[in-house]
Amino acid sequence: MDISTLSITSSRTRSAVWEHARPALDCELIKDGRSLIWYGKYCPDYSARSTTTAKNHLRSKHPENAIVRVEAAAGLEVDRQELIQAIVKCIVRYDLPFRLVEWPEFHRILEIANLTLTKDNGLVVSHHSSVSKAMNQLYD
């Protein structure tokens, strides 16, 4: 039995942190009491008893895969890579300059939309060279 076969009876939305989990091995516990145990996809020996602990582990040990918290009315969580890809696709489609991500107006749009898209005290994509790198990854 793995995580994907367990029924979830809660009405809450499943945390995006679970997308960075691996199934439990045969020798590992699946649940601790009523809580599922989160096993790290990137650190095979790492496990957590809460998604908050797992999210903190992702942020500190695997920043490239960290979950970015979007402080919107619905309390939505967005995958960092998904966000970067959306920004890159917009830049490519509308032939915008890579420096768009450095513009104060771009930052203001995010603020007005009530989004706190920060990671380590900086925007997820805050320099034009980051856009070029992300574009190469997206279209390779």
PDB file of N, CA and C in Angstrom, residues 10-21 50-52 54-55 67-68 75-79:
ATOM      1  N   SER A  10     -10.583  13.864   4.708  1.00  0.00           N
ATOM      2  CA  SER A  10     -10.621  15.269   5.095  1.00  0.00           C
ATOM      3  C   SER A  10     -11.138  16.114   3.937  1.00  0.00           C
ATOM      4  N   SER A  11     -11.811  17.211   4.257  1.00  0.00           N
ATOM      5  CA  SER A  11     -12.298  18.115   3.221  1.00  0.00           C
ATOM      6  C   SER A  11     -11.235  19.142   2.831  1.00  0.00           C
ATOM      7  N   ARG A  12     -10.099  19.115   3.521  1.00  0.00           N
ATOM      8  CA  ARG A  12      -9.032  20.052   3.208  1.00  0.00           C
ATOM      9  C   ARG A  12      -8.327  19.651   1.919  1.00  0.00           C
ATOM     10  N   THR A  13      -7.781  20.644   1.223  1.00  0.00           N
ATOM     11  CA  THR A  13      -7.003  20.391   0.022  1.00  0.00           C
ATOM     12  C   THR A  13      -5.662  19.804   0.421  1.00  0.00           C
ATOM     13  N   ARG A  14      -5.194  18.840  -0.333  1.00  0.00           N
ATOM     14  CA  ARG A  14      -3.918  18.201  -0.047  1.00  0.00           C
ATOM     15  C   ARG A  14      -2.791  19.184  -0.307  1.00  0.00           C
ATOM     16  N   SER A  15      -1.833  19.241   0.585  1.00  0.00           N
ATOM     17  CA  SER A  15      -0.709  20.158   0.476  1.00  0.00           C
ATOM     18  C   SER A  15       0.164  19.808  -0.722  1.00  0.00           C
ATOM     19  N   ALA A  16       0.696  20.827  -1.387  1.00  0.00           N
ATOM     20  CA  ALA A  16       1.603  20.630  -2.518  1.00  0.00           C
ATOM     21  C   ALA A  16       2.890  19.938  -2.089  1.00  0.00           C
ATOM     22  N   VAL A  17       3.160  19.914  -0.796  1.00  0.00           N
ATOM     23  CA  VAL A  17       4.363  19.258  -0.273  1.00  0.00           C
ATOM     24  C   VAL A  17       4.357  17.768  -0.622  1.00  0.00           C
ATOM     25  N   TRP A  18       3.172  17.165  -0.724  1.00  0.00           N
ATOM     26  CA  TRP A  18       3.083  15.729  -1.008  1.00  0.00           C
ATOM     27  C   TRP A  18       3.603  15.388  -2.401  1.00  0.00           C
ATOM     28  N   GLU A  19       3.674  16.353  -3.294  1.00  0.00           N
ATOM     29  CA  GLU A  19       4.225  16.090  -4.628  1.00  0.00           C
ATOM     30  C   GLU A  19       5.729  15.853  -4.571  1.00  0.00           C
ATOM     31  N   HIS A  20       6.346  16.169  -3.449  1.00  0.00           N
ATOM     32  CA  HIS A  20       7.786  15.982  -3.270  1.00  0.00           C
ATOM     33  C   HIS A  20       8.074  14.801  -2.342  1.00  0.00           C
ATOM     34  N   ALA A  21       7.076  13.934  -2.180  1.00  0.00           N
ATOM     35  CA  ALA A  21       7.231  12.750  -1.328  1.00  0.00           C
ATOM     36  C   ALA A  21       7.388  11.510  -2.198  1.00  0.00           C
ATOM     37  N   SER A  50       4.903  15.854   9.745  1.00  0.00           N
ATOM     38  CA  SER A  50       3.981  16.933   9.376  1.00  0.00           C
ATOM     39  C   SER A  50       4.456  17.578   8.079  1.00  0.00           C
ATOM     40  N   THR A  51       3.508  18.143   7.341  1.00  0.00           N
ATOM     41  CA  THR A  51       3.872  18.801   6.083  1.00  0.00           C
ATOM     42  C   THR A  51       4.646  20.092   6.335  1.00  0.00           C
ATOM     43  N   THR A  52       4.435  20.712   7.477  1.00  0.00           N
ATOM     44  CA  THR A  52       5.206  21.914   7.806  1.00  0.00           C
ATOM     45  C   THR A  52       6.678  21.572   7.961  1.00  0.00           C
ATOM     46  N   ALA A  54       8.155  18.978   6.652  1.00  0.00           N
ATOM     47  CA  ALA A  54       8.618  18.586   5.316  1.00  0.00           C
ATOM     48  C   ALA A  54       8.888  19.818   4.457  1.00  0.00           C
ATOM     49  N   LYS A  55       7.999  20.822   4.530  1.00  0.00           N
ATOM     50  CA  LYS A  55       8.179  22.045   3.749  1.00  0.00           C
ATOM     51  C   LYS A  55       9.439  22.782   4.188  1.00  0.00           C
ATOM     52  N   ILE A  67       8.518  24.712  -2.008  1.00  0.00           N
ATOM     53  CA  ILE A  67       7.165  25.192  -2.237  1.00  0.00           C
ATOM     54  C   ILE A  67       7.142  26.677  -1.905  1.00  0.00           C
ATOM     55  N   VAL A  68       6.585  27.459  -2.802  1.00  0.00           N
ATOM     56  CA  VAL A  68       6.461  28.896  -2.576  1.00  0.00           C
ATOM     57  C   VAL A  68       5.051  29.147  -2.062  1.00  0.00           C
ATOM     58  N   GLY A  75      -5.453  30.939   0.365  1.00  0.00           N
ATOM     59  CA  GLY A  75      -4.334  30.254   0.994  1.00  0.00           C
ATOM     60  C   GLY A  75      -3.709  29.227   0.063  1.00  0.00           C
ATOM     61  N   LEU A  76      -3.578  29.565  -1.191  1.00  0.00           N
ATOM     62  CA  LEU A  76      -3.097  28.682  -2.241  1.00  0.00           C
ATOM     63  C   LEU A  76      -1.607  28.429  -2.131  1.00  0.00           C
ATOM     64  N   GLU A  77      -1.169  27.234  -2.495  1.00  0.00           N
ATOM     65  CA  GLU A  77       0.256  26.933  -2.568  1.00  0.00           C
ATOM     66  C   GLU A  77       0.615  26.646  -4.015  1.00  0.00           C
ATOM     67  N   VAL A  78       1.741  27.181  -4.456  1.00  0.00           N
ATOM     68  CA  VAL A  78       2.173  27.014  -5.836  1.00  0.00           C
ATOM     69  C   VAL A  78       3.572  26.438  -5.844  1.00  0.00           C
ATOM     70  N   ASP A  79       3.799  25.525  -6.743  1.00  0.00           N
ATOM     71  CA  ASP A  79       5.126  24.963  -6.923  1.00  0.00           C
ATOM     72  C   ASP A  79       6.026  26.030  -7.539  1.00  0.00           C
TER      73      ASP A  79
END
